[in-house]
Structure formats: C-alpha cells, structure tokens
Amino acid sequence: MSDASSRPVVPQAGVARPGGRTAAVRGSVLSATEDALIEHGFAGIDLSSLARAAGVGKTTIYRRWGTPQCVVADLLDDMAARSVTATRTGNLDADLRANAELVVRTLTHPRQGRLFAALIAASTHDRDTKAALAEFFRRRVEEWSLPIIDAIERGEVPPNTDPIAVVRHLSAPLYYQFLTMTTPLDDLAADRAARATVAAMRAQCFAKSDAAS
Amino acid sequence: MSDASSRPVVPQAGVARPGGRTAAVRGSVLSATEDALIEHGFAGIDLSSLARAAGVGKTTIYRRWGTPQCVVADLLDDMAARSVTATRTGNLDADLRANAELVVRTLTHPRQGRLFAALIAASTHDRDTKAALAEFFRRRVEEWSLPIIDAIERGEVPPNTDPIAVVRHLSAPLYYQFLTMTTPLDDLAADRAARATVAAMRAQCFAKSDAAS
C-alpha cells in the first residue's frame, strides 16, 4: 500500500535508508504512519491498522513500538535523519532565502503540509509527541544554523549572534501563516521572512547576551 | 459546572456580554465548549455532552448550533468580540511590546494556552474551523494594527508600511516557539519579537508594494 520510496519527506537526495529486513519493516511502518497522519490525523493512528497497512505482523509492531506515540516519535526521528542538508553558498542572504523557500515548499506540498499540520496538532495534546516534535525542529534548526556560523566566521554577522535564534526567526512567520491564515504561502512570504531576519540580525536582535542587555 | 464569568478569554475589562436568556444559554454553552477543548481537544466535543455540561436542553443546542464545528466557530467569534483592545500609548515600541506581552501572557496562561493549542489543532483537520480561526486572528491583528497606523500618521514609520504584516510578524515567533519548542515563552521572547519587528519595519520589510519590488 505504501513504501518508503514514495515518501516525499524533505528527502536527502541520494541517501537511501540502510538496507536489511529490520530497516525494511521500519520503512513500511513509518510510511503507513505518515499515510495515516495525512489522512486522519493522530486520532486515526492505531497499531493494528498500521500493521495491516504496512504488511507486517501485529506482534512485530507492538513489540517494536508499543504505542502510537512511539511510532510517531520514530517517524520524526527518521524525518530529521532524511531531511535535506543546509545550503551553504557563502552568501548569507541566498542561504537564508534557500532555507525559507524549503520551508514554503514543504508546507505547501500537498502531503508534506498535511503531515506537518497533523504532527503539530498531535503534539498539542501529547507531551511525548511534543518532545519528539521539538527534537525534530531542534535538529533541523541546528543543521540550518551552519550557513549563519559560516557568515559569523567570515565576519559578516556580529560575532555574538545566536545562529539558532536566527533560524527559528526565519521559519516563524511561515509556520504562523500556515497555521493561522487561509492565504497560501508563496515565495514572496519566503523572501519577506529572509529579509526581515537579516534586518533584525544586523540590528543585533539575536545577540547571545540578550539576557544581560 | 462552568459559567461565563469564570472564562479567562483575554477578556475586555468591564465589558460584560449583553444580557437576556438567549445570551445566558450561549454563555453557558461556549464556556462548556472551552472547558471541553481544554480538557480533551476538539475530538472531545460532542453536542450532547456540551448540553449536559452547560445545563441546557439537547434540542436547544442541536437547533442553535447543529455541529461541533459551529459551536467552536461561535466560541472564536465570542473570543474576538471579548478580547482586549489594543494599547495605544503614542509610543510605538511600547505598543508593540504590549502586544507581544499580551500574546505571551495568553499562551502561557494555563487554560488559555491549552485553549489556543486545541483550537489550532482542531483547525488543522477541519476546513470550517480553520476559516473561523483565521477570522479570529484577522480581527485581533486588525485591532492591534491601530497603534501602527497611529505611528504612520505621526510620521515615525514609512508611510507604505503594511500594518497587518507588522502585527503578524510580531506574533509569529511567539506562536512558533509555543508550538514547536518545549522551552516556555517569557518576557524576553516578547521583547525580542518586538525589537526584531521594529528593525524589520525600519528596513522596509513590510512595504505594501512588496510585490513590485
């Protein structure tokens, strides 16, 4: 019904999952989890249906994951591991715009957008899912902080800039629009997010010693 | 079990609901809806339980609202109508900070934070709820655009600034942190959101003629 190769999760080009039977089972189960989240949201996830959709034994899925929360946490872990690496062209404006455009592309992708919406919704009423989602974003933000660290090393950005805060600020207006408006995201929103972040960074709004200022 | 006066929905000081029996029924039902959303999320809303919790007849609630979606849309309408008016001190930095602090206060309020999380979650899998939530935010953003319009009239802000875009940009990092991180929001986050928004505004990132630039 669903297989790992059909999964559009911000895939890292050319990086397949490690092979083997265990990996194949995991791939099938995570694909089925993704499908269920997209179609029905978190409430639609139960392990028996996932086992059926993934074509694996019920015992396997209960023994290996145990709860819907654990499957979703594993999906988020897999999504983070398979996501695209940051763009590092040596031009900070271009790198930030590439990040913002990736967020827009992900959230406007018919399956990806619904997947992220379902994951965010799930995390609002389950503490473990919230922690797993926060960890997913932490890893993605850390990856995309690299071009900002590059720019700090080139001396283009104030040295006490918190690169993590910069990346979060860049994503924020895009997720906010996605969740609170019916107007679809577009490249103009990505461009504005990138420009606003650069302006705030140059005005030292993301200084690490914030607390002391 | 719940009555309108106990509802902490960003209330507008001193503005009670119009009286009368119909209004009293509505108040009880909306309070029960709020309680149900906070305790169980949208999935926990069914009209029979709401009727019981609100102490009104089942027929009344089915005839007046018909579906859980309609009750939630009416709750959002009531929340917008009862929300606090914008701060307009004549000092733009102070007004933006007041807005950011209100958002932080709302999202960190034990009941309010859970209510907003539940409403956002509900809107991700229901188109009507999404439209109602977007309308709630549209009204709130419009209200808080007034101090920015004041600043444009005072000549402090570029005249082609889109005040709606400014207000949305101010809220975005606060909602983004609320939904994607486990670190609690605080006044430092509000202060940073306000400063970053001012910096981006001065750099003309919210110019109305964006599309042409």
Short mmCIF file of C-alpha atoms in Angstrom, two decimals:
data_model
loop_
_atom_site.label_atom_id
_atom_site.label_comp_id
_atom_site.label_asym_id
_atom_site.label_seq_id
_atom_site.Cartn_x
_atom_site.Cartn_y
_atom_site.Cartn_z
CA MET A 1 0.00 0.00 0.00
CA SER A 2 2.82 2.40 0.80
CA ASP A 3 6.53 2.03 0.50
CA ALA A 4 9.45 4.07 1.68
CA SER A 5 10.44 5.24 -1.80
CA SER A 6 7.11 7.07 -2.24
CA ARG A 7 7.68 9.16 0.88
CA PRO A 8 8.29 12.79 -0.01
CA VAL A 9 9.64 13.73 3.46
CA VAL A 10 12.11 16.51 2.63
CA PRO A 11 14.32 13.70 1.34
CA GLN A 12 18.06 13.98 1.20
CA ALA A 13 18.92 13.33 -2.44
CA GLY A 14 20.67 10.05 -2.97
CA VAL A 15 20.61 8.98 0.67
CA ALA A 16 18.68 5.72 0.94
CA ARG A 17 17.90 4.09 4.25
CA PRO A 18 20.35 1.38 5.33
CA GLY A 19 19.10 -1.95 4.00
CA GLY A 20 18.14 -5.17 5.71
CA ARG A 21 14.93 -6.74 6.87
CA THR A 22 14.59 -4.69 10.08
CA ALA A 23 15.09 -1.49 8.13
CA ALA A 24 12.50 -2.60 5.56
CA VAL A 25 9.92 -3.24 8.29
CA ARG A 26 10.64 0.14 9.82
CA GLY A 27 10.32 1.84 6.43
CA SER A 28 6.95 0.21 5.75
CA VAL A 29 5.59 1.04 9.20
CA LEU A 30 6.77 4.66 9.08
CA SER A 31 5.27 5.10 5.59
CA ALA A 32 1.97 3.72 6.83
CA THR A 33 2.17 6.07 9.83
CA GLU A 34 2.73 9.02 7.54
CA ASP A 35 -0.25 8.00 5.39
CA ALA A 36 -2.48 7.63 8.46
CA LEU A 37 -1.44 11.02 9.85
CA ILE A 38 -2.08 12.70 6.50
CA GLU A 39 -5.48 11.04 6.04
CA HIS A 40 -6.89 11.00 9.57
CA GLY A 41 -4.53 12.89 11.89
CA PHE A 42 -3.14 11.46 15.10
CA ALA A 43 -6.54 10.23 16.26
CA GLY A 44 -6.58 7.89 13.25
CA ILE A 45 -3.44 6.04 14.32
CA ASP A 46 -3.82 2.61 15.85
CA LEU A 47 -1.18 -0.07 15.77
CA SER A 48 -3.36 -2.84 14.31
CA SER A 49 -4.32 -0.74 11.30
CA LEU A 50 -0.70 0.33 10.84
CA ALA A 51 0.41 -3.31 10.89
CA ARG A 52 -2.19 -4.17 8.26
CA ALA A 53 -1.32 -1.17 6.05
CA ALA A 54 2.42 -1.85 6.37
CA GLY A 55 2.02 -5.58 5.71
CA VAL A 56 3.85 -6.55 8.90
CA GLY A 57 2.77 -8.72 11.81
CA LYS A 58 0.86 -7.17 14.68
CA THR A 59 3.26 -8.74 17.18
CA THR A 60 6.20 -7.08 15.44
CA ILE A 61 4.68 -3.63 15.62
CA TYR A 62 3.50 -3.99 19.23
CA ARG A 63 6.86 -5.37 20.35
CA ARG A 64 8.96 -2.83 18.49
CA TRP A 65 6.97 0.39 19.08
CA GLY A 66 4.28 -0.39 21.62
CA THR A 67 2.27 2.84 21.31
CA PRO A 68 1.16 5.26 18.57
CA GLN A 69 3.26 7.94 20.34
CA CYS A 70 6.40 5.82 19.89
CA VAL A 71 5.72 5.25 16.17
CA VAL A 72 5.20 8.98 15.63
CA ALA A 73 8.37 9.81 17.57
CA ASP A 74 10.27 7.31 15.40
CA LEU A 75 8.78 8.88 12.26
CA LEU A 76 10.02 12.31 13.40
CA ASP A 77 13.46 10.84 14.08
CA ASP A 78 13.53 9.33 10.59
CA MET A 79 12.29 12.59 9.02
CA ALA A 80 15.11 14.52 10.71
CA ALA A 81 17.70 11.95 9.60
CA ARG A 82 16.49 12.02 5.97
CA SER A 83 15.95 15.77 5.62
CA VAL A 84 17.96 17.91 3.24
CA THR A 85 21.23 19.38 4.41
CA ALA A 86 21.58 23.15 4.67
CA THR A 87 22.50 25.30 1.69
CA ARG A 88 25.96 26.88 2.19
CA THR A 89 26.80 29.03 -0.81
CA GLY A 90 28.94 31.53 1.05
CA ASN A 91 26.26 34.19 0.52
CA LEU A 92 24.19 34.54 3.69
CA ASP A 93 21.19 36.21 2.06
CA ALA A 94 20.99 33.41 -0.51
CA ASP A 95 21.36 30.72 2.16
CA LEU A 96 18.61 32.20 4.33
CA ARG A 97 16.35 32.52 1.31
CA ALA A 98 17.05 28.88 0.40
CA ASN A 99 16.01 27.85 3.92
CA ALA A 100 12.81 29.94 3.80
CA GLU A 101 11.97 28.55 0.34
CA LEU A 102 12.46 25.00 1.60
CA VAL A 103 10.02 25.68 4.45
CA VAL A 104 7.47 27.12 2.00
CA ARG A 105 7.95 24.18 -0.39
CA THR A 106 7.48 21.71 2.45
CA LEU A 107 4.38 23.36 3.92
CA THR A 108 2.72 23.87 0.53
CA HIS A 109 3.47 20.31 -0.61
CA PRO A 110 0.10 18.52 -0.61
CA ARG A 111 1.28 15.60 1.53
CA GLN A 112 4.04 17.29 3.47
CA GLY A 113 1.87 20.22 4.52
CA ARG A 114 -0.80 17.91 5.87
CA LEU A 115 1.81 15.77 7.58
CA PHE A 116 3.31 18.75 9.40
CA ALA A 117 -0.12 20.07 10.35
CA ALA A 118 -1.04 16.64 11.76
CA LEU A 119 2.23 16.36 13.69
CA ILE A 120 1.81 19.83 15.20
CA ALA A 121 -1.80 19.04 16.09
CA ALA A 122 -0.78 15.72 17.66
CA SER A 123 1.90 17.43 19.71
CA THR A 124 -0.61 19.81 21.28
CA HIS A 125 -2.32 17.02 23.20
CA ASP A 126 0.51 14.62 23.88
CA ARG A 127 3.61 15.50 25.86
CA ASP A 128 5.84 12.80 24.32
CA THR A 129 4.88 13.80 20.79
CA LYS A 130 5.55 17.43 21.70
CA ALA A 131 9.05 16.47 22.89
CA ALA A 132 9.68 14.43 19.72
CA LEU A 133 8.48 17.31 17.52
CA ALA A 134 10.66 19.79 19.42
CA GLU A 135 13.64 17.46 18.92
CA PHE A 136 12.87 17.24 15.18
CA PHE A 137 12.85 21.04 14.91
CA ARG A 138 15.96 21.31 17.10
CA ARG A 139 17.88 19.10 14.67
CA ARG A 140 16.59 20.92 11.59
CA VAL A 141 17.37 24.33 13.11
CA GLU A 142 20.85 23.18 14.11
CA GLU A 143 21.53 21.99 10.54
CA TRP A 144 20.39 25.31 9.07
CA SER A 145 22.42 27.29 11.59
CA LEU A 146 25.58 26.22 9.70
CA PRO A 147 25.41 28.92 6.99
CA ILE A 148 24.98 31.51 9.75
CA ILE A 149 28.01 30.17 11.59
CA ASP A 150 29.86 30.42 8.25
CA ALA A 151 28.81 34.09 7.99
CA ILE A 152 29.96 34.79 11.56
CA GLU A 153 33.34 33.27 10.65
CA ARG A 154 33.51 35.45 7.54
CA GLY A 155 32.88 38.47 9.78
CA GLU A 156 29.63 39.41 8.01
CA VAL A 157 27.47 38.99 11.08
CA PRO A 158 28.03 40.26 14.65
CA PRO A 159 30.12 37.57 16.42
CA ASN A 160 27.76 37.22 19.39
CA THR A 161 24.79 36.35 17.13
CA ASP A 162 22.84 33.27 18.25
CA PRO A 163 22.53 31.28 14.99
CA ILE A 164 19.76 29.09 16.41
CA ALA A 165 17.61 32.15 17.19
CA VAL A 166 18.18 33.43 13.63
CA VAL A 167 16.97 30.18 12.03
CA ARG A 168 13.92 29.99 14.27
CA HIS A 169 13.02 33.59 13.48
CA LEU A 170 13.23 32.81 9.77
CA SER A 171 10.80 29.88 9.99
CA ALA A 172 8.36 31.50 12.41
CA PRO A 173 6.33 33.75 10.07
CA LEU A 174 5.96 30.89 7.58
CA TYR A 175 4.62 28.42 10.15
CA TYR A 176 2.45 31.15 11.69
CA GLN A 177 0.85 31.92 8.32
CA PHE A 178 0.46 28.21 7.59
CA LEU A 179 -1.40 27.64 10.87
CA THR A 180 -3.43 30.81 11.34
CA MET A 181 -4.32 32.03 7.85
CA THR A 182 -6.10 30.60 4.85
CA THR A 183 -3.90 32.54 2.39
CA PRO A 184 -1.43 30.07 0.88
CA LEU A 185 2.28 30.57 1.45
CA ASP A 186 4.35 31.69 -1.54
CA ASP A 187 7.87 32.77 -2.46
CA LEU A 188 7.04 36.35 -1.51
CA ALA A 189 6.46 35.19 2.07
CA ALA A 190 9.79 33.35 1.98
CA ASP A 191 11.55 36.42 0.64
CA ARG A 192 10.00 38.67 3.29
CA ALA A 193 10.92 36.24 6.08
CA ALA A 194 14.53 36.19 4.86
CA ARG A 195 14.77 39.98 4.55
CA ALA A 196 13.14 40.60 7.93
CA THR A 197 15.50 38.13 9.59
CA VAL A 198 18.57 39.77 8.04
CA ALA A 199 17.37 43.22 9.17
CA ALA A 200 16.77 42.01 12.73
CA MET A 201 20.15 40.25 12.78
CA ARG A 202 22.00 43.37 11.65
CA ALA A 203 20.16 45.30 14.38
CA GLN A 204 21.60 42.80 16.91
CA CYS A 205 18.22 41.39 17.87
CA PHE A 206 19.67 37.89 18.15
CA ALA A 207 22.64 38.72 20.36
CA LYS A 208 23.56 35.81 22.64
CA SER A 209 23.94 38.07 25.66
CA ASP A 210 20.29 39.11 25.28
CA ALA A 211 19.50 38.35 28.92
CA ALA A 212 22.06 40.85 30.12
CA SER A 213 21.10 43.68 27.77
CA MET B 1 -20.16 23.46 36.21
CA SER B 2 -18.89 26.39 34.20
CA ASP B 3 -20.17 29.90 33.86
CA ALA B 4 -19.27 32.79 31.63
CA SER B 5 -17.72 34.85 34.41
CA SER B 6 -15.03 32.21 35.02
CA ARG B 7 -13.82 32.40 31.43
CA PRO B 8 -10.39 33.99 31.18
CA VAL B 9 -10.55 34.54 27.40
CA VAL B 10 -8.39 37.66 27.00
CA PRO B 11 -11.41 39.48 28.45
CA GLN B 12 -12.08 43.11 27.76
CA ALA B 13 -12.20 44.70 31.21
CA GLY B 14 -15.65 45.80 32.21
CA VAL B 15 -17.37 44.61 29.04
CA ALA B 16 -19.98 42.04 30.01
CA ARG B 17 -21.97 40.12 27.46
CA PRO B 18 -25.38 41.58 26.62
CA GLY B 19 -27.93 40.05 28.97
CA GLY B 20 -31.06 38.03 28.37
CA ARG B 21 -31.94 34.35 28.36
CA THR B 22 -30.57 33.64 24.86
CA ALA B 23 -27.28 35.27 25.78
CA ALA B 24 -27.14 33.27 29.01
CA VAL B 25 -27.60 30.00 27.12
CA ARG B 26 -24.91 30.99 24.66
CA GLY B 27 -22.55 31.92 27.51
CA SER B 28 -23.05 28.56 29.23
CA VAL B 29 -22.59 26.58 26.03
CA LEU B 30 -19.46 28.48 25.00
CA SER B 31 -17.97 28.06 28.47
CA ALA B 32 -18.64 24.33 28.31
CA THR B 33 -17.06 24.25 24.84
CA GLU B 34 -13.99 25.98 26.15
CA ASP B 35 -13.74 23.50 29.04
CA ALA B 36 -14.10 20.55 26.68
CA LEU B 37 -11.45 21.87 24.28
CA ILE B 38 -9.03 22.48 27.15
CA GLU B 39 -9.60 19.05 28.68
CA HIS B 40 -9.98 16.81 25.64
CA GLY B 41 -9.26 18.82 22.49
CA PHE B 42 -11.63 19.03 19.54
CA ALA B 43 -12.12 15.25 19.42
CA GLY B 44 -13.72 15.51 22.88
CA ILE B 45 -16.51 17.81 21.71
CA ASP B 46 -19.94 16.32 21.22
CA LEU B 47 -23.13 18.27 21.45
CA SER B 48 -24.90 16.01 23.96
CA SER B 49 -22.06 16.32 26.49
CA LEU B 50 -21.93 20.07 25.92
CA ALA B 51 -25.68 20.34 26.59
CA ARG B 52 -25.25 18.38 29.81
CA ALA B 53 -22.21 20.39 30.97
CA ALA B 54 -23.90 23.69 30.09
CA GLY B 55 -27.19 22.72 31.73
CA VAL B 56 -29.24 23.41 28.61
CA GLY B 57 -31.57 21.18 26.62
CA LYS B 58 -30.16 18.97 23.90
CA THR B 59 -32.79 20.26 21.46
CA THR B 60 -31.65 23.84 22.08
CA ILE B 61 -28.03 23.09 21.33
CA TYR B 62 -28.77 20.97 18.25
CA ARG B 63 -31.20 23.55 16.87
CA ARG B 64 -28.99 26.55 17.57
CA TRP B 65 -25.55 25.20 16.60
CA GLY B 66 -26.06 21.86 14.92
CA THR B 67 -22.42 20.72 14.77
CA PRO B 68 -19.31 20.89 16.97
CA GLN B 69 -17.68 22.98 14.20
CA CYS B 70 -20.41 25.62 14.55
CA VAL B 71 -20.04 25.80 18.33
CA VAL B 72 -16.28 26.23 18.01
CA ALA B 73 -16.72 28.90 15.32
CA ASP B 74 -19.13 30.71 17.64
CA LEU B 75 -16.63 30.45 20.50
CA LEU B 76 -13.96 32.05 18.30
CA ASP B 77 -16.39 34.81 17.35
CA ASP B 78 -17.13 35.44 21.03
CA MET B 79 -13.41 35.37 21.93
CA ALA B 80 -12.68 38.00 19.28
CA ALA B 81 -15.56 40.19 20.47
CA ARG B 82 -14.47 39.98 24.11
CA SER B 83 -10.71 40.33 23.60
CA VAL B 84 -8.75 43.29 24.92
CA THR B 85 -8.45 46.39 22.78
CA ALA B 86 -5.03 47.44 21.51
CA THR B 87 -2.64 49.52 23.59
CA ARG B 88 -2.16 52.97 22.03
CA THR B 89 0.24 55.00 24.16
CA GLY B 90 1.66 57.08 21.32
CA ASN B 91 4.99 55.24 21.70
CA LEU B 92 5.23 52.55 19.02
CA ASP B 93 7.94 50.48 20.72
CA ALA B 94 5.85 50.36 23.90
CA ASP B 95 2.69 49.47 21.99
CA LEU B 96 4.38 46.62 20.11
CA ARG B 97 5.88 45.32 23.33
CA ALA B 98 2.44 45.45 24.98
CA ASN B 99 1.04 43.36 22.12
CA ALA B 100 3.88 40.82 22.35
CA GLU B 101 3.48 40.60 26.13
CA LEU B 102 -0.27 40.00 25.75
CA VAL B 103 0.46 37.12 23.37
CA VAL B 104 2.98 35.64 25.83
CA ARG B 105 0.55 36.09 28.74
CA THR B 106 -2.23 34.39 26.77
CA LEU B 107 -0.13 31.44 25.58
CA THR B 108 1.45 30.85 29.00
CA HIS B 109 -1.89 31.10 30.83
CA PRO B 110 -2.68 27.53 31.94
CA ARG B 111 -6.19 27.50 30.45
CA GLN B 112 -5.70 29.97 27.62
CA GLY B 113 -2.56 28.27 26.32
CA ARG B 114 -4.30 24.91 26.15
CA LEU B 115 -7.37 26.50 24.56
CA PHE B 116 -5.31 28.08 21.78
CA ALA B 117 -3.35 24.87 21.23
CA ALA B 118 -6.62 22.93 20.96
CA LEU B 119 -8.12 25.47 18.54
CA ILE B 120 -5.04 25.41 16.32
CA ALA B 121 -5.01 21.60 16.39
CA ALA B 122 -8.73 21.47 15.56
CA SER B 123 -8.23 23.85 12.64
CA THR B 124 -5.63 21.56 11.05
CA HIS B 125 -8.19 18.88 10.29
CA ASP B 126 -11.34 20.87 9.70
CA ARG B 127 -11.73 23.47 6.97
CA ASP B 128 -14.55 25.40 8.68
CA THR B 129 -12.66 25.61 11.95
CA LYS B 130 -9.59 26.78 10.04
CA ALA B 131 -11.64 29.58 8.46
CA ALA B 132 -13.09 30.55 11.86
CA LEU B 133 -9.64 30.58 13.44
CA ALA B 134 -8.25 32.66 10.58
CA GLU B 135 -11.13 35.12 11.05
CA PHE B 136 -10.40 35.32 14.80
CA PHE B 137 -6.74 36.15 14.08
CA ARG B 138 -7.73 38.59 11.32
CA ARG B 139 -9.85 40.55 13.80
CA ARG B 140 -7.19 40.51 16.51
CA VAL B 141 -4.47 41.56 14.06
CA GLU B 142 -6.67 44.36 12.72
CA GLU B 143 -7.26 45.65 16.26
CA TRP B 144 -3.53 45.64 17.03
CA SER B 145 -2.70 47.34 13.75
CA LEU B 146 -4.18 50.58 15.18
CA PRO B 147 -1.05 51.68 17.09
CA ILE B 148 0.98 51.10 13.90
CA ILE B 149 -1.45 53.22 11.89
CA ASP B 150 -1.05 55.88 14.62
CA ALA B 151 2.75 55.73 14.15
CA ILE B 152 2.40 56.04 10.36
CA GLU B 153 0.25 59.14 10.92
CA ARG B 154 2.86 60.56 13.28
CA GLY B 155 5.45 60.02 10.52
CA GLU B 156 7.53 57.60 12.62
CA VAL B 157 7.12 54.69 10.26
CA PRO B 158 7.45 54.60 6.43
CA PRO B 159 4.01 55.55 5.00
CA ASN B 160 3.72 52.48 2.76
CA THR B 161 4.12 50.09 5.72
CA ASP B 162 1.52 47.30 5.82
CA PRO B 163 0.37 47.42 9.47
CA ILE B 164 -1.25 43.97 9.24
CA ALA B 165 2.04 42.40 8.15
CA VAL B 166 3.80 44.11 11.08
CA VAL B 167 1.38 42.70 13.66
CA ARG B 168 1.56 39.21 12.19
CA HIS B 169 5.35 39.31 12.22
CA LEU B 170 5.29 40.29 15.89
CA SER B 171 3.13 37.32 16.90
CA ALA B 172 4.81 34.75 14.68
CA PRO B 173 7.93 33.89 16.72
CA LEU B 174 5.82 33.60 19.88
CA TYR B 175 3.34 31.14 18.34
CA TYR B 176 6.18 29.28 16.63
CA GLN B 177 8.00 28.79 19.94
CA PHE B 178 4.74 27.83 21.65
CA LEU B 179 4.03 25.11 19.06
CA THR B 180 7.48 23.75 18.22
CA MET B 181 9.55 24.06 21.39
CA THR B 182 9.27 22.84 24.94
CA THR B 183 11.01 25.95 26.33
CA PRO B 184 8.32 28.14 27.90
CA LEU B 185 7.71 31.61 26.50
CA ASP B 186 8.81 34.54 28.63
CA ASP B 187 9.08 38.33 28.53
CA LEU B 188 12.49 38.05 26.89
CA ALA B 189 10.83 36.35 23.91
CA ALA B 190 8.24 39.14 23.80
CA ASP B 191 10.96 41.79 23.93
CA ARG B 192 12.97 40.12 21.17
CA ALA B 193 9.88 39.77 18.96
CA ALA B 194 9.11 43.47 19.40
CA ARG B 195 12.69 44.59 18.69
CA ALA B 196 13.05 42.31 15.66
CA THR B 197 9.76 43.59 14.24
CA VAL B 198 10.81 47.23 14.68
CA ALA B 199 14.16 46.54 12.98
CA ALA B 200 12.47 44.81 10.03
CA MET B 201 9.90 47.60 9.77
CA ARG B 202 12.58 50.31 9.67
CA ALA B 203 14.35 48.28 6.95
CA GLN B 204 11.11 48.47 4.90
CA CYS B 205 10.47 44.72 5.03
CA PHE B 206 6.73 45.31 5.39
CA ALA B 207 6.30 47.72 2.46
CA LYS B 208 2.86 47.39 0.87
CA SER B 209 4.31 47.48 -2.64
CA ASP B 210 6.32 44.34 -1.84
CA ALA B 211 5.13 42.52 -4.94
CA ALA B 212 6.57 45.18 -7.23
CA SER B 213 9.98 45.45 -5.54
#
